[in-house]
Tab-separated table of C-alpha atoms and ligand atoms in Angstrom:
chain	number	residue	atom	x	y	z
O	1	UNK	CA	158.659	27.717	91.062
O	2	UNK	CA	157.421	25.239	87.275
O	3	UNK	CA	154.763	28.772	86.470
O	4	UNK	CA	156.383	30.892	84.096
O	5	UNK	CA	154.927	34.891	82.997
O	6	UNK	CA	155.803	35.593	80.058
O	7	UNK	CA	155.006	39.279	79.483
O	8	UNK	CA	155.220	41.277	75.094
O	9	UNK	CA	155.091	44.748	75.837
O	10	UNK	CA	154.048	46.928	72.549
O	11	UNK	CA	153.318	50.272	71.584
O	12	UNK	CA	149.385	49.576	72.329
O	13	UNK	CA	149.232	45.924	73.923
O	14	UNK	CA	150.407	43.915	76.660
O	15	UNK	CA	150.297	40.214	76.203
O	16	UNK	CA	150.946	38.518	78.843
O	17	UNK	CA	150.996	34.474	80.278
O	18	UNK	CA	151.891	32.163	82.120
O	19	UNK	CA	153.527	28.502	81.473
O	20	UNK	CA	154.391	25.799	82.358
O	21	UNK	CA	157.460	23.497	82.537
O	22	UNK	CA	156.570	21.829	79.350
O	23	UNK	CA	155.846	25.145	77.071
O	24	UNK	CA	152.189	25.073	77.811
O	25	UNK	CA	150.730	28.212	77.525
O	26	UNK	CA	147.695	27.953	80.569
O	27	UNK	CA	146.335	31.597	81.194
O	28	UNK	CA	147.182	34.339	78.269
O	29	UNK	CA	145.259	38.029	79.015
O	30	UNK	CA	145.184	41.246	76.891
O	31	UNK	CA	144.957	44.295	77.835
O	32	UNK	CA	145.726	48.163	75.749
O	33	UNK	CA	149.546	49.557	76.741
O	34	UNK	CA	148.725	53.242	78.190
O	35	UNK	CA	151.427	55.168	76.500
O	36	UNK	CA	149.549	58.533	76.574
O	37	UNK	CA	149.327	58.513	80.361
O	38	UNK	CA	153.067	58.091	80.581
O	39	UNK	CA	155.700	55.344	81.873
O	40	UNK	CA	154.338	54.743	85.811
O	41	UNK	CA	151.229	53.544	84.354
O	42	UNK	CA	152.795	51.382	81.243
O	43	UNK	CA	154.206	50.291	84.620
O	44	UNK	CA	151.087	50.514	86.833
O	45	UNK	CA	149.426	47.768	83.772
O	46	UNK	CA	152.298	44.868	83.649
O	47	UNK	CA	151.820	45.394	87.779
O	48	UNK	CA	147.763	44.000	87.437
O	49	UNK	CA	148.993	41.661	84.756
O	50	UNK	CA	150.607	39.607	86.495
O	51	UNK	CA	149.277	39.904	89.811
O	52	UNK	CA	145.683	39.063	87.337
O	53	UNK	CA	147.450	36.051	86.359
O	54	UNK	CA	149.303	34.191	89.609
O	55	UNK	CA	145.507	34.705	90.658
O	56	UNK	CA	144.227	32.767	86.977
O	57	UNK	CA	147.146	30.452	88.073
O	58	UNK	CA	147.065	30.050	91.589
O	59	UNK	CA	150.581	30.115	91.955
O	60	UNK	CA	153.581	32.645	92.286
O	61	UNK	CA	156.496	32.926	89.099
O	62	UNK	CA	158.807	33.649	87.627
O	63	UNK	CA	158.645	36.733	85.667
O	64	UNK	CA	159.841	38.024	81.975
O	65	UNK	CA	159.632	40.783	79.526
O	66	UNK	CA	159.721	41.259	75.753
O	67	UNK	CA	159.978	44.267	74.885
O	68	UNK	CA	161.743	46.711	71.958
O	69	UNK	CA	165.281	48.046	72.291
O	70	UNK	CA	166.958	47.113	75.552
O	71	UNK	CA	168.463	47.568	78.713
O	72	UNK	CA	171.726	50.273	78.077
O	73	UNK	CA	174.945	48.281	79.295
O	74	UNK	CA	176.265	51.404	81.008
O	75	UNK	CA	173.340	52.876	82.079
O	76	UNK	CA	171.158	50.357	82.879
O	77	UNK	CA	168.059	51.724	81.592
O	78	UNK	CA	166.196	51.563	77.671
O	79	UNK	CA	167.053	52.710	75.014
O	80	UNK	CA	166.147	52.177	71.251
O	81	UNK	CA	162.237	52.241	72.422
O	82	UNK	CA	159.506	52.636	69.509
O	83	UNK	CA	157.958	53.654	73.349
O	84	UNK	CA	159.612	56.915	73.901
O	85	UNK	CA	158.529	57.285	77.444
O	86	UNK	CA	160.202	54.185	78.375
O	87	UNK	CA	163.813	55.277	77.290
O	88	UNK	CA	166.161	56.710	79.537
O	89	UNK	CA	164.428	54.835	82.168
O	90	UNK	CA	165.809	51.583	84.901
O	91	UNK	CA	162.860	49.713	83.284
O	92	UNK	CA	164.404	46.649	85.066
O	93	UNK	CA	165.086	48.183	88.754
O	94	UNK	CA	161.644	49.866	88.292
O	95	UNK	CA	159.631	46.471	87.689
O	96	UNK	CA	161.925	44.847	90.144
O	97	UNK	CA	160.090	47.176	92.968
O	98	UNK	CA	156.845	47.113	92.262
O	99	UNK	CA	156.564	42.997	91.568
O	100	UNK	CA	159.241	42.486	94.445
O	101	UNK	CA	161.458	40.336	92.326
O	102	UNK	CA	164.113	39.653	90.843
O	103	UNK	CA	162.275	39.429	86.423
O	104	UNK	CA	164.698	39.501	82.903
O	105	UNK	CA	164.461	41.936	80.206
O	106	UNK	CA	165.467	40.972	76.529
O	107	UNK	CA	164.672	42.664	73.032
O	108	UNK	CA	161.649	41.578	71.668
O	109	UNK	CA	163.275	39.863	68.247
O	110	UNK	CA	164.870	38.038	71.317
O	111	UNK	CA	162.390	36.851	72.651
O	112	UNK	CA	161.620	35.469	68.980
O	113	UNK	CA	163.857	33.768	68.567
O	114	UNK	CA	165.098	32.705	72.025
O	115	UNK	CA	161.100	30.448	71.265
O	116	UNK	CA	161.719	29.524	67.633
O	117	UNK	CA	165.559	28.018	68.910
O	118	UNK	CA	163.506	26.324	71.887
O	119	UNK	CA	160.347	24.753	70.626
O	120	UNK	CA	158.692	26.416	67.790
O	121	UNK	CA	160.917	26.036	63.738
O	122	UNK	CA	164.680	26.039	65.374
O	123	UNK	CA	164.039	23.126	67.436
O	124	UNK	CA	166.848	20.973	66.969
O	125	UNK	CA	168.658	23.555	65.129
O	126	UNK	CA	172.269	23.991	67.557
O	127	UNK	CA	172.512	28.588	65.772
O	128	UNK	CA	169.747	29.713	65.365
O	129	UNK	CA	169.434	33.253	63.841
O	130	UNK	CA	165.758	34.705	64.239
O	131	UNK	CA	164.356	37.077	61.706
O	132	UNK	CA	161.622	39.623	62.157
O	133	UNK	CA	160.360	41.186	59.356
O	134	UNK	CA	157.693	43.223	59.875
O	135	UNK	CA	157.243	47.126	60.429
O	136	UNK	CA	160.863	46.465	61.773
O	137	UNK	CA	163.958	44.888	61.150
O	138	UNK	CA	165.574	43.142	64.193
O	139	UNK	CA	166.962	39.819	64.671
O	140	UNK	CA	168.208	37.355	67.545
O	141	UNK	CA	171.290	35.163	67.954
O	142	UNK	CA	171.078	32.066	69.514
O	143	UNK	CA	173.174	29.930	69.951
O	144	UNK	CA	172.503	25.765	71.496
O	145	UNK	CA	169.618	26.218	73.026
O	146	UNK	CA	171.384	30.230	74.367
O	147	UNK	CA	169.588	33.721	73.791
O	148	UNK	CA	173.374	35.323	72.694
O	149	UNK	CA	172.846	39.231	73.695
O	150	UNK	CA	176.342	40.461	73.535
O	151	UNK	CA	178.390	43.037	75.810
O	152	UNK	CA	176.230	45.722	74.137
O	153	UNK	CA	173.077	43.964	73.823
O	154	UNK	CA	173.258	45.024	70.416
O	155	UNK	CA	173.269	41.187	69.058
O	156	UNK	CA	171.239	40.433	65.573
O	157	UNK	CA	171.106	43.456	65.010
O	158	UNK	CA	171.231	43.458	61.298
O	159	UNK	CA	168.374	45.983	60.790
O	160	UNK	CA	170.767	49.941	60.863
O	161	UNK	CA	172.922	47.682	58.903
O	162	UNK	CA	174.344	49.423	56.559
O	163	UNK	CA	173.062	48.101	53.063
O	164	UNK	CA	173.500	50.864	50.242
O	165	UNK	CA	174.965	54.591	52.045
O	166	UNK	CA	173.217	56.326	49.432
O	167	UNK	CA	169.044	54.461	50.898
O	168	UNK	CA	166.556	56.827	52.960
O	169	UNK	CA	167.697	58.465	56.423
O	170	UNK	CA	166.638	55.854	58.614
O	171	UNK	CA	165.554	57.088	62.662
O	172	UNK	CA	169.031	55.776	64.237
O	173	UNK	CA	170.431	59.379	61.976
O	174	UNK	CA	171.703	56.510	59.038
O	175	UNK	CA	171.297	56.329	55.580
O	176	UNK	CA	170.029	52.776	53.836
O	177	UNK	CA	169.714	50.353	57.055
O	178	UNK	CA	168.740	47.236	56.189
O	179	UNK	CA	164.566	48.080	58.248
O	180	UNK	CA	164.589	51.225	55.718
O	181	UNK	CA	165.049	49.235	52.354
O	182	UNK	CA	163.342	45.472	53.878
O	183	UNK	CA	160.445	46.337	56.403
O	184	UNK	CA	157.171	46.743	55.201
O	185	UNK	CA	157.137	50.841	55.066
O	186	UNK	CA	160.384	50.765	53.418
O	187	UNK	CA	158.787	48.090	50.581
O	188	UNK	CA	155.805	50.281	50.425
O	189	UNK	CA	158.696	53.088	50.212
O	190	UNK	CA	160.324	51.787	47.531
O	191	UNK	CA	157.367	51.278	45.165
O	192	UNK	CA	156.551	54.537	45.988
O	193	UNK	CA	159.808	55.789	44.197
O	194	UNK	CA	159.557	54.045	41.355
O	195	UNK	CA	156.382	55.519	40.320
O	196	UNK	CA	154.149	53.605	42.270
O	197	UNK	CA	150.835	54.649	44.416
O	198	UNK	CA	152.353	55.831	47.614
O	199	UNK	CA	149.153	54.888	49.472
O	200	UNK	CA	150.529	50.879	49.168
O	201	UNK	CA	151.092	49.574	51.269
O	202	UNK	CA	153.237	46.507	51.324
O	203	UNK	CA	150.796	43.860	51.759
O	204	UNK	CA	148.595	45.741	48.494
O	205	UNK	CA	152.762	45.434	46.332
O	206	UNK	CA	152.014	41.656	46.890
O	207	UNK	CA	149.531	40.785	46.199
O	208	UNK	CA	149.382	43.103	42.604
O	209	UNK	CA	152.872	41.642	41.615
O	210	UNK	CA	151.103	38.093	42.541
O	211	UNK	CA	148.487	39.292	39.670
O	212	UNK	CA	151.207	39.903	37.941
O	213	UNK	CA	151.276	44.011	37.875
O	214	UNK	CA	154.521	44.556	36.229
O	215	UNK	CA	155.976	47.757	38.586
O	216	UNK	CA	154.770	45.871	41.708
O	217	UNK	CA	156.730	42.981	40.402
O	218	UNK	CA	159.840	45.146	39.699
O	219	UNK	CA	159.155	46.396	43.485
O	220	UNK	CA	159.612	42.915	44.693
O	221	UNK	CA	162.659	41.623	42.719
O	222	UNK	CA	164.170	44.630	43.992
O	223	UNK	CA	162.914	43.551	47.429
O	224	UNK	CA	164.280	39.703	47.690
O	225	UNK	CA	168.005	40.851	45.656
O	226	UNK	CA	167.914	42.836	49.313
O	227	UNK	CA	166.803	40.234	51.097
O	228	UNK	CA	169.564	38.252	49.903
O	229	UNK	CA	172.006	40.922	49.846
O	230	UNK	CA	171.053	42.043	53.509
O	231	UNK	CA	171.108	38.161	55.594
O	232	UNK	CA	174.889	37.115	53.723
O	233	UNK	CA	176.435	39.708	55.686
O	234	UNK	CA	175.194	37.727	59.035
O	235	UNK	CA	175.421	34.073	57.087
O	236	UNK	CA	178.999	34.406	55.968
O	237	UNK	CA	179.498	35.850	60.039
O	238	UNK	CA	177.506	33.822	61.944
O	239	UNK	CA	176.895	30.358	59.439
O	240	UNK	CA	174.111	30.085	61.483
O	241	UNK	CA	172.437	25.674	61.265
O	242	UNK	CA	169.070	27.546	60.740
O	243	UNK	CA	167.514	31.016	60.200
O	244	UNK	CA	163.603	31.663	61.057
O	245	UNK	CA	162.079	34.796	60.008
O	246	UNK	CA	158.725	35.714	61.921
O	247	UNK	CA	156.432	39.350	61.737
O	248	UNK	CA	154.232	40.480	58.440
O	249	UNK	CA	156.175	40.035	55.733
O	250	UNK	CA	157.426	35.675	56.953
O	251	UNK	CA	154.663	34.479	55.481
O	252	UNK	CA	155.112	35.832	51.791
O	253	UNK	CA	156.202	32.218	50.296
O	254	UNK	CA	158.281	33.860	47.827
O	255	UNK	CA	161.177	34.234	50.376
O	256	UNK	CA	161.796	30.756	51.002
O	257	UNK	CA	162.353	29.742	47.566
O	258	UNK	CA	163.670	33.175	45.386
O	259	UNK	CA	165.173	35.245	48.413
O	260	UNK	CA	166.808	31.910	49.287
O	261	UNK	CA	168.576	32.256	45.798
O	262	UNK	CA	169.754	35.718	46.256
O	263	UNK	CA	170.750	34.502	49.730
O	264	UNK	CA	172.786	31.552	48.325
O	265	UNK	CA	174.416	33.617	45.424
O	266	UNK	CA	175.516	36.101	48.371
O	267	UNK	CA	176.935	34.533	50.520
O	268	UNK	CA	181.118	33.547	50.850
O	269	UNK	CA	180.363	29.254	49.521
O	270	UNK	CA	179.304	27.406	45.958
O	271	UNK	CA	175.525	25.940	48.645
O	272	UNK	CA	173.684	26.776	51.312
O	273	UNK	CA	172.584	24.875	53.915
O	274	UNK	CA	171.701	26.200	56.484
O	275	UNK	CA	167.686	26.570	56.542
O	276	UNK	CA	164.965	28.915	56.065
O	277	UNK	CA	162.819	28.081	57.552
O	278	UNK	CA	159.312	30.264	58.200
O	279	UNK	CA	157.975	30.565	61.757
O	280	UNK	CA	156.260	28.606	63.893
O	281	UNK	CA	154.353	29.805	66.804
O	282	UNK	CA	153.293	32.785	64.669
O	283	UNK	CA	152.965	36.412	66.862
O	284	UNK	CA	152.896	34.574	69.973
O	285	UNK	CA	157.268	33.752	69.696
O	286	UNK	CA	157.766	37.151	71.868
O	287	UNK	CA	155.629	36.780	74.213
O	288	UNK	CA	156.765	33.019	74.734
O	289	UNK	CA	160.448	33.689	74.262
O	290	UNK	CA	159.850	36.277	76.987
O	291	UNK	CA	158.869	33.880	79.308
O	292	UNK	CA	161.531	31.453	77.907
O	293	UNK	CA	163.879	33.417	79.847
O	294	UNK	CA	163.857	31.577	82.872
O	295	UNK	CA	164.785	27.718	82.572
O	296	UNK	CA	161.809	25.206	83.115
O	297	UNK	CA	161.296	23.181	86.236
O	298	UNK	CA	163.431	24.850	89.585
S	1	ZN	ZN1	168.786	51.651	61.322
């Protein structure tokens, strides 16, 4: 089978593509995720999407699925997904039954990392750490074009490293996780905690700082400092060739200058040679990476 289907299962939308062996997207389709209708409806929706994509591609395809959360090594069920009705359910087995074939499934941040490492911004770099900076903070590790998921499928989950033990509570049950401080909502909350307007979201704080607003600029300084400190832990362990940033906050240009300087300051070396790069495939990284869970060709 030369063609691969990638499915990006999000909380609000389910996107599918058909990708050829050269990485070109032949067909793309997007539909709402019937989250309120529950587990069976979400799986039936994926089943229909795959049937439609195969009909339009006029060929049988391999299927890869990217989703928030991870498959538990112990139970084979999905865990940690923000689409909570999927948690504790054997998503992979049930989809394989529906689709009558083996599928591959991975965390959405891992799909992002794989896509950017194979033919995105990280292409040609040996070890790539892919970072999602958005409403959540995640990550994935690719060694020489191979996704490293880890024994417990948590490799790259730096978003739940504890950065500040007295920091804000996290949904994972701990306090001061990287995600609570570096995510978009984390930046907005920090701005509000220092007396800023609690109605402003991260984008508005960034814009205010760019216009010279002092409290917004102070929040940005704290955010960039935390970015450098949090990422330095990853760089000290992994020493990657490239770090590729994706997600809504990854287009903040200061990350690649001031954020990089903070990172360089905190790592255990007198210089930072690691490339710090914005993503190439944008919103398509996740769905591309899902297709690329299967090798090209064959
Ligand atoms: Zn956490």
